[in-house]
JSON list of C-alpha atoms in Angstrom, two decimals:
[
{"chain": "A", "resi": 1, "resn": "UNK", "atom": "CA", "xyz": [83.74, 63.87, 87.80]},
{"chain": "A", "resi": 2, "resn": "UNK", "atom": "CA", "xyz": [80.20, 65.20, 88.87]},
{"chain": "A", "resi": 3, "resn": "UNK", "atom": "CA", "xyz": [77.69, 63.56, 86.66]},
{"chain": "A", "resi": 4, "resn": "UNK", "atom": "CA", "xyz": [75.07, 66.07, 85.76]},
{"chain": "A", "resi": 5, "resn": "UNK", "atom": "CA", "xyz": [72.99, 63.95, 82.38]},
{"chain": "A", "resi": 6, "resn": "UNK", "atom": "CA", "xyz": [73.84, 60.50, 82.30]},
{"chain": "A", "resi": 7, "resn": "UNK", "atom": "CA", "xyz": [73.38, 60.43, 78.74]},
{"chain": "A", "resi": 8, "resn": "UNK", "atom": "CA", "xyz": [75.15, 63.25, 78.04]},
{"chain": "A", "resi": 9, "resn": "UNK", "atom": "CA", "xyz": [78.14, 64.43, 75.98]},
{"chain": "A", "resi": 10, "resn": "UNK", "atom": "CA", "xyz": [81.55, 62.32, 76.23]},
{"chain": "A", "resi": 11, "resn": "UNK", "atom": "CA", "xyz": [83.79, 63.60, 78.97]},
{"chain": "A", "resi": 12, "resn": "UNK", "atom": "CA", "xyz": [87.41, 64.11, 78.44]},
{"chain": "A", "resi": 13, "resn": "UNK", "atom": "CA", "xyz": [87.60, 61.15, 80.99]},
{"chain": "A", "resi": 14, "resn": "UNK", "atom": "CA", "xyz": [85.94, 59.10, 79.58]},
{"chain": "A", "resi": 15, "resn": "UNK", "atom": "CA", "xyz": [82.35, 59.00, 81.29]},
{"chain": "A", "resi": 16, "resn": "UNK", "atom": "CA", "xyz": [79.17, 60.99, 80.40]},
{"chain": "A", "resi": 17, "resn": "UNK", "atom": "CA", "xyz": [77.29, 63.65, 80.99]},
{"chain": "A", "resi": 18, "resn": "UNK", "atom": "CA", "xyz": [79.92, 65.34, 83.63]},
{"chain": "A", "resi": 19, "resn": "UNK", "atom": "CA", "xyz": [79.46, 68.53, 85.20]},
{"chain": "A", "resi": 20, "resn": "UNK", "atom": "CA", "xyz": [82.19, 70.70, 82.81]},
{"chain": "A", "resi": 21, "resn": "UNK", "atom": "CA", "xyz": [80.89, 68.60, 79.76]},
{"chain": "A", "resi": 22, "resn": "UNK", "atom": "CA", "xyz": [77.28, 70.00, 80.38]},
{"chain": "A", "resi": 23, "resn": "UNK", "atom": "CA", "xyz": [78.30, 73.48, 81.18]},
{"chain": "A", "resi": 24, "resn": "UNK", "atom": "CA", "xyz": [81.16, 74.88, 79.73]},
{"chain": "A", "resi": 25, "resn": "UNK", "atom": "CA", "xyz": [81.45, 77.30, 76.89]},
{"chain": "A", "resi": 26, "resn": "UNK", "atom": "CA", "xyz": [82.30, 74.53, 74.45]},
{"chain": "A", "resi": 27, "resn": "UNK", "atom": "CA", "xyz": [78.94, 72.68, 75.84]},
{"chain": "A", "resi": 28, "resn": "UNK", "atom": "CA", "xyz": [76.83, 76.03, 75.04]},
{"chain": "A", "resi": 29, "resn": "UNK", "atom": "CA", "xyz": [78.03, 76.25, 71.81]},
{"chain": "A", "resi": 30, "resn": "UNK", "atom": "CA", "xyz": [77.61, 72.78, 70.72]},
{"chain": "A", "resi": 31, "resn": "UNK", "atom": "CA", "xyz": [74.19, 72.46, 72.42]},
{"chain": "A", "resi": 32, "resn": "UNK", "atom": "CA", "xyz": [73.00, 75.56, 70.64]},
{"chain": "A", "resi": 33, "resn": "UNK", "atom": "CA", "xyz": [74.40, 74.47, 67.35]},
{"chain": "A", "resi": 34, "resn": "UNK", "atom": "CA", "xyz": [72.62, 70.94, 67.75]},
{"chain": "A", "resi": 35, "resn": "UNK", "atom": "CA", "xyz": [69.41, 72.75, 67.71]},
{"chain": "A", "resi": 36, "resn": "UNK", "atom": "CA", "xyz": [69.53, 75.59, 65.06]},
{"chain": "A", "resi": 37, "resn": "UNK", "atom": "CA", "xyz": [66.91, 73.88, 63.24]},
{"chain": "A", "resi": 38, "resn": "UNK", "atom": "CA", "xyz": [64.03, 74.04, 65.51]},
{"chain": "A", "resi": 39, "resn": "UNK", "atom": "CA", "xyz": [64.46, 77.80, 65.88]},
{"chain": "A", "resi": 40, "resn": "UNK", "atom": "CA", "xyz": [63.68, 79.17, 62.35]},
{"chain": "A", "resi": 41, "resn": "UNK", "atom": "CA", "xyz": [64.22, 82.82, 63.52]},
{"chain": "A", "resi": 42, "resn": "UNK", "atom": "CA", "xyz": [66.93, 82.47, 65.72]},
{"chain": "A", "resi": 43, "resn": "UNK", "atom": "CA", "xyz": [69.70, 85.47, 65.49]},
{"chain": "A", "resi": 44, "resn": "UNK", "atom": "CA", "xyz": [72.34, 82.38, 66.14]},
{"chain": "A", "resi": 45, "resn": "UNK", "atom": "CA", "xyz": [71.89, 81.18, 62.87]},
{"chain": "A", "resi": 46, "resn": "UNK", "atom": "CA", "xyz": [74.57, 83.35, 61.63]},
{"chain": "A", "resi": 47, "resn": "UNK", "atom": "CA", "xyz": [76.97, 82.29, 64.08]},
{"chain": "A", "resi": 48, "resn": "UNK", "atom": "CA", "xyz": [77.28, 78.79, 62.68]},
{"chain": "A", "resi": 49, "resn": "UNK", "atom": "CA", "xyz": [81.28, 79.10, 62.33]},
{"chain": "A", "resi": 50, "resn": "UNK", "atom": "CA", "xyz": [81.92, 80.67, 65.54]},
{"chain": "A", "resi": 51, "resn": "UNK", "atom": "CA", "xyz": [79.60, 77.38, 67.58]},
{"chain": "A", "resi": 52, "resn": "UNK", "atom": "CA", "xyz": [81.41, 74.84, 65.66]},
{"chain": "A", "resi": 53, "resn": "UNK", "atom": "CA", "xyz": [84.62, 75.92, 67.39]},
{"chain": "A", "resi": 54, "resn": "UNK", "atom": "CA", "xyz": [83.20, 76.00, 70.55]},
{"chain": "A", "resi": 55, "resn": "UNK", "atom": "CA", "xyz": [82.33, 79.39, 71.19]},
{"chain": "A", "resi": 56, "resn": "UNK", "atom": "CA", "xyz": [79.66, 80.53, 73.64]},
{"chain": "A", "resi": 57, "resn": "UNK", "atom": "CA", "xyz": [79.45, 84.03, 73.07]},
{"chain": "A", "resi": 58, "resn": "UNK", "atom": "CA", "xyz": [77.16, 84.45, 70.48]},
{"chain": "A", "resi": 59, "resn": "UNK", "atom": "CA", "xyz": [74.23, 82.27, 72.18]},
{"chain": "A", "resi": 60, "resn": "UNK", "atom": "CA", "xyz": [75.36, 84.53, 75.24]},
{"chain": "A", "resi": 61, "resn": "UNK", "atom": "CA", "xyz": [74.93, 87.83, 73.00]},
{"chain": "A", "resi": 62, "resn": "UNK", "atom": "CA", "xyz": [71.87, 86.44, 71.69]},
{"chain": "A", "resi": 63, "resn": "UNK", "atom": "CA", "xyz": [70.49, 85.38, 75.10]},
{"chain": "A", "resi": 64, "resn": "UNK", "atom": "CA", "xyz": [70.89, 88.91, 76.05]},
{"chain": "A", "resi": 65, "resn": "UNK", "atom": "CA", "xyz": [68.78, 90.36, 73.28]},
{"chain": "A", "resi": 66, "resn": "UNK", "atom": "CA", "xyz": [65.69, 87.87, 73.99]},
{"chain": "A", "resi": 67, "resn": "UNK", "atom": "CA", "xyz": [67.06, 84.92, 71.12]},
{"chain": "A", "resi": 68, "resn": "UNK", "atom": "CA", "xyz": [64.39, 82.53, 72.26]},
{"chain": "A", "resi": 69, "resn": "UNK", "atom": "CA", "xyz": [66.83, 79.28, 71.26]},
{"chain": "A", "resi": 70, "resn": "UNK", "atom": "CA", "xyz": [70.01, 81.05, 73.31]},
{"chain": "A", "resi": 71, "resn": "UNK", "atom": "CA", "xyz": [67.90, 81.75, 76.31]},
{"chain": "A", "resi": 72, "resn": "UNK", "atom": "CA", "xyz": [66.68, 78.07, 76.21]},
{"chain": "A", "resi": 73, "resn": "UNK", "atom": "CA", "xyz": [69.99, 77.29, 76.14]},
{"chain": "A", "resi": 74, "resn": "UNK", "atom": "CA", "xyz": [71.13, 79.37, 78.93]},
{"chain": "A", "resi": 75, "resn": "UNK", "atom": "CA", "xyz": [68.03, 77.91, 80.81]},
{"chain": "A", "resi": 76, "resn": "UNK", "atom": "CA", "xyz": [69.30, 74.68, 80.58]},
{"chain": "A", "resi": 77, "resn": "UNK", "atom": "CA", "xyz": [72.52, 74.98, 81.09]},
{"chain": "A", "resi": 78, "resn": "UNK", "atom": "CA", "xyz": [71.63, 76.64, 84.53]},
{"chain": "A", "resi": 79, "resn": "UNK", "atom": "CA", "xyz": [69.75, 73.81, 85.80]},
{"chain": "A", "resi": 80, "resn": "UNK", "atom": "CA", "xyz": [72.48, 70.94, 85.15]},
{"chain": "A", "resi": 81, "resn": "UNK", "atom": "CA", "xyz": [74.70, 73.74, 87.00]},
{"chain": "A", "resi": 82, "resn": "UNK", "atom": "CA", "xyz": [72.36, 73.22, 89.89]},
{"chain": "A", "resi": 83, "resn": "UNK", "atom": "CA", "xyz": [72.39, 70.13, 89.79]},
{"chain": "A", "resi": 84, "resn": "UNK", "atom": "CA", "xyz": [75.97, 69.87, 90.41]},
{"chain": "A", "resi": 85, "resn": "UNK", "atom": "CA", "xyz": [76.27, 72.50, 93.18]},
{"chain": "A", "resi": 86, "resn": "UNK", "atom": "CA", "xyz": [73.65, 70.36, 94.92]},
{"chain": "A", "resi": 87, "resn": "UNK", "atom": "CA", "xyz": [76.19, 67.71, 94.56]},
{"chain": "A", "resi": 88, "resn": "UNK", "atom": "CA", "xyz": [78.99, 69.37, 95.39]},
{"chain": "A", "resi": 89, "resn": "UNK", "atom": "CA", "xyz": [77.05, 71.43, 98.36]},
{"chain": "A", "resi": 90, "resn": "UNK", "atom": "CA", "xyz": [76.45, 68.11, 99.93]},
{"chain": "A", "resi": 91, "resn": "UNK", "atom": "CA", "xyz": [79.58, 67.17, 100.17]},
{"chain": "A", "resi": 92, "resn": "UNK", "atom": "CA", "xyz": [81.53, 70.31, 101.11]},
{"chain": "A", "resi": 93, "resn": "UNK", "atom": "CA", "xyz": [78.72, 72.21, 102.76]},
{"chain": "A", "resi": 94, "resn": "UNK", "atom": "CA", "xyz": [79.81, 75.87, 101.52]},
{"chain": "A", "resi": 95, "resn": "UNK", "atom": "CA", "xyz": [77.65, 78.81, 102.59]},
{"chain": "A", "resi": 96, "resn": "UNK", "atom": "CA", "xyz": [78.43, 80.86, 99.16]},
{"chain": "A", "resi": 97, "resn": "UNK", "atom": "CA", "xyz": [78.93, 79.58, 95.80]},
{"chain": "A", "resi": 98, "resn": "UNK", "atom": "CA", "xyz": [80.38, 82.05, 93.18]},
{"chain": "A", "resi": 99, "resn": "UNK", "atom": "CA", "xyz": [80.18, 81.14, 89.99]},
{"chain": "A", "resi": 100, "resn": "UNK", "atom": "CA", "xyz": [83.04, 81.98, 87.83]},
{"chain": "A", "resi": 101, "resn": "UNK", "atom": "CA", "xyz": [84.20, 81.37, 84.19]},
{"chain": "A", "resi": 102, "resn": "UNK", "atom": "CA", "xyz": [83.17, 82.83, 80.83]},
{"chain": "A", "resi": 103, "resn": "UNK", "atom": "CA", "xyz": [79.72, 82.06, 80.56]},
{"chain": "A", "resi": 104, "resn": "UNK", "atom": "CA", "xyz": [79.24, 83.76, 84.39]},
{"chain": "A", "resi": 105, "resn": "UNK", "atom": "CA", "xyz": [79.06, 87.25, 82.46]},
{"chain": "A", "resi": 106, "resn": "UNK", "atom": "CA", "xyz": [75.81, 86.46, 81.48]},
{"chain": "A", "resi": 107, "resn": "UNK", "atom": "CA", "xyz": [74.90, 84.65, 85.27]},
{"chain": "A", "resi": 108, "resn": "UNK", "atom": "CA", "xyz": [71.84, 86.96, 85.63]},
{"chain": "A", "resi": 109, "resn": "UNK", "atom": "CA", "xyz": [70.18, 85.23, 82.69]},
{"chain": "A", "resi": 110, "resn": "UNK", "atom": "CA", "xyz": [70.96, 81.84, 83.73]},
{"chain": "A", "resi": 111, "resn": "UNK", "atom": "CA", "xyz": [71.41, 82.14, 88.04]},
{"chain": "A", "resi": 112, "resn": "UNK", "atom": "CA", "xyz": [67.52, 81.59, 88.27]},
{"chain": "A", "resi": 113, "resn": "UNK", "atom": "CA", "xyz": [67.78, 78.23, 86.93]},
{"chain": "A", "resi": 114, "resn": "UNK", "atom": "CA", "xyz": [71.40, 77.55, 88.98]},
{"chain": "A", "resi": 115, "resn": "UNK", "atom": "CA", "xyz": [69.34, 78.43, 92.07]},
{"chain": "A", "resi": 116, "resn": "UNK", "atom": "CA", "xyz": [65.87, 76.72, 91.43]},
{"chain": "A", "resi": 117, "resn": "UNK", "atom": "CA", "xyz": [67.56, 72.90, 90.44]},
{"chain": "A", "resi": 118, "resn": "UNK", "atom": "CA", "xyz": [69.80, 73.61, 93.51]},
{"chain": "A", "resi": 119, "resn": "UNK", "atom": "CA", "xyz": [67.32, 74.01, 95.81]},
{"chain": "A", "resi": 120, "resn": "UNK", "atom": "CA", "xyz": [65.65, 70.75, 94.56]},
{"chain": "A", "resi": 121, "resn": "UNK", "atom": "CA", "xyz": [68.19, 68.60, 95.15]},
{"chain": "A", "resi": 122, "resn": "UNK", "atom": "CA", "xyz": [69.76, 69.80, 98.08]},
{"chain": "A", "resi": 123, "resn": "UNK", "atom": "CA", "xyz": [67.99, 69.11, 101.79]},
{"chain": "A", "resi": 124, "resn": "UNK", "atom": "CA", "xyz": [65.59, 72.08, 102.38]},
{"chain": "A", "resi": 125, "resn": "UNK", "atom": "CA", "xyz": [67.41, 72.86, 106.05]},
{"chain": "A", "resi": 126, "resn": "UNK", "atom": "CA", "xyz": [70.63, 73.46, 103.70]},
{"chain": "A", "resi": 127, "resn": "UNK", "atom": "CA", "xyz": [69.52, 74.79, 100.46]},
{"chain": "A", "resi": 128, "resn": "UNK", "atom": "CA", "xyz": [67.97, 77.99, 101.69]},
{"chain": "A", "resi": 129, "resn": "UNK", "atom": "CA", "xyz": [71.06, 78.96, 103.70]},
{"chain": "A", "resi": 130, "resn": "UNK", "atom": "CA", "xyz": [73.76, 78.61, 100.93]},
{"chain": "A", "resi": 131, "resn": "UNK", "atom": "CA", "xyz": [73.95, 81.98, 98.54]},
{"chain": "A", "resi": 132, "resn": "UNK", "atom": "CA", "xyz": [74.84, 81.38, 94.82]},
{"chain": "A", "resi": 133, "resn": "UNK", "atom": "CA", "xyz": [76.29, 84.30, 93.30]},
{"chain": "A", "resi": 134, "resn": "UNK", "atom": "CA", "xyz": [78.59, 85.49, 90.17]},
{"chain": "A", "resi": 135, "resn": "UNK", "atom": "CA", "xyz": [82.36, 85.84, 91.38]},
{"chain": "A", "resi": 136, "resn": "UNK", "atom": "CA", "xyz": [83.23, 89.17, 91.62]},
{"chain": "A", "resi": 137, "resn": "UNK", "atom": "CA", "xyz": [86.20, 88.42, 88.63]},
{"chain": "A", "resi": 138, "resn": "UNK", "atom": "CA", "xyz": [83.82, 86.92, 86.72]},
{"chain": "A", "resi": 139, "resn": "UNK", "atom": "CA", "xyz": [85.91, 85.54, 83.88]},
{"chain": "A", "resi": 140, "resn": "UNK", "atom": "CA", "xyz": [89.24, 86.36, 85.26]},
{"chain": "A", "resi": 141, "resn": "UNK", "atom": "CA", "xyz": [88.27, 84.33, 88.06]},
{"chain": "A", "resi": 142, "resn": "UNK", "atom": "CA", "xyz": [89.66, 81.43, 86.72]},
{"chain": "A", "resi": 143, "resn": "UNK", "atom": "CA", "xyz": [92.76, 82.99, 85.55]},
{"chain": "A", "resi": 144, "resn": "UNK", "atom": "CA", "xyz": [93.53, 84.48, 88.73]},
{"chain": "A", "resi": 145, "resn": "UNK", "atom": "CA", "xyz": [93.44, 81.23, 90.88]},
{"chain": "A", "resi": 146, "resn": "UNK", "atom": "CA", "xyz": [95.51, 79.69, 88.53]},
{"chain": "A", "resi": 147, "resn": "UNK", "atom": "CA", "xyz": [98.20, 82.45, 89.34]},
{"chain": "A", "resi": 148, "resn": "UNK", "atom": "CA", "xyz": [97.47, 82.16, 92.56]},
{"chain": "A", "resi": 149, "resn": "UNK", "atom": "CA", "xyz": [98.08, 78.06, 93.06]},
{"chain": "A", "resi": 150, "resn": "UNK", "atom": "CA", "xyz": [101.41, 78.69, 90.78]},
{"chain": "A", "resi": 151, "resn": "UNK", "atom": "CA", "xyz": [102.79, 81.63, 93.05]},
{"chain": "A", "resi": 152, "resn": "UNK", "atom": "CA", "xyz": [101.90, 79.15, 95.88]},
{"chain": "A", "resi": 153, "resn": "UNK", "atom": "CA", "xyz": [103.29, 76.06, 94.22]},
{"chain": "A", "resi": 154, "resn": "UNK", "atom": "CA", "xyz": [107.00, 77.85, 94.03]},
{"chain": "A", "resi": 155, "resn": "UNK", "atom": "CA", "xyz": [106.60, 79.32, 97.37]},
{"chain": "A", "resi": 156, "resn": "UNK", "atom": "CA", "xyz": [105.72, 83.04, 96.86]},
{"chain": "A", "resi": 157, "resn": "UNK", "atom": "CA", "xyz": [103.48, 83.02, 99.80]}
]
């Protein structure tokens, strides 16, 4: 696990504040839902239901339309995502990052803050050199490299 906030939400592994914790869908949902109350005109507000089950796309919908708490939201989320790409950077040394899941459909709104936290954390001979981009199957990304590691796994390649 890749500790983004220390004293952040419970990971299923038992630590805190770990990378997919921080910035998942469920993590977006529950983060925007936390603080409904300080945002009196907030459009999510209305999507009470669909954030206690852990569902991102309104605050993604809402970040999209200029909701001040959802793009706060989004804001944050992006900079505990650059956090952990500076991590992970340092260790693997990649020259692109693509960022993939369901929350990446709305990367343009949140990428600023990915690439601003990553660059800094990581060394400024690196940081500059590595691009950090939305993965051209976005959501399906995922999906796909699970089919992919299965076909591998039973020898289809």
């Amino acid at each position: 696990y890749v500790v983004v906030a220390p004293d952040g939400t419970l990971c299923p592994g038992g630590s805190r504040g770990c990378l997919e914790a921080e910035v998942s869908a469920p993590a977006i949902a529950q983060r925007a839902l936390a603080r409904l109350s300080l945002y009196r005109d907030s459009s999510l507000k209305q999507h009470r239901e669909e954030l206690g089950a852990g569902q991102a796309k309104p605050v993604l919908d809402a970040a999209g339309a200029g909701d001040a708490l959802a793009l706060s939201i989004l804001e944050e989320t992006g900079a505990l995502l650059g956090i952990g790409l500076s991590t992970l950077a340092s260790i693997f040394a990649p020259d692109t990052i693509a960022i993939a899941g369901g929350p990446s459909e709305s990367s343009e709104l949140y990428l600023p803050a990915v690439r601003q936290t990553f660059t800094q954390y990581t060394a400024p001979f690196y940081a500059n050199d590595v691009r950090i981009l939305k993965a051209a199957l976005g959501a399906q990304a995922n999906l796909v490299g699970i089919a992919a590691a299965t076909f591998a796994a039973v020898g289809g390649w």
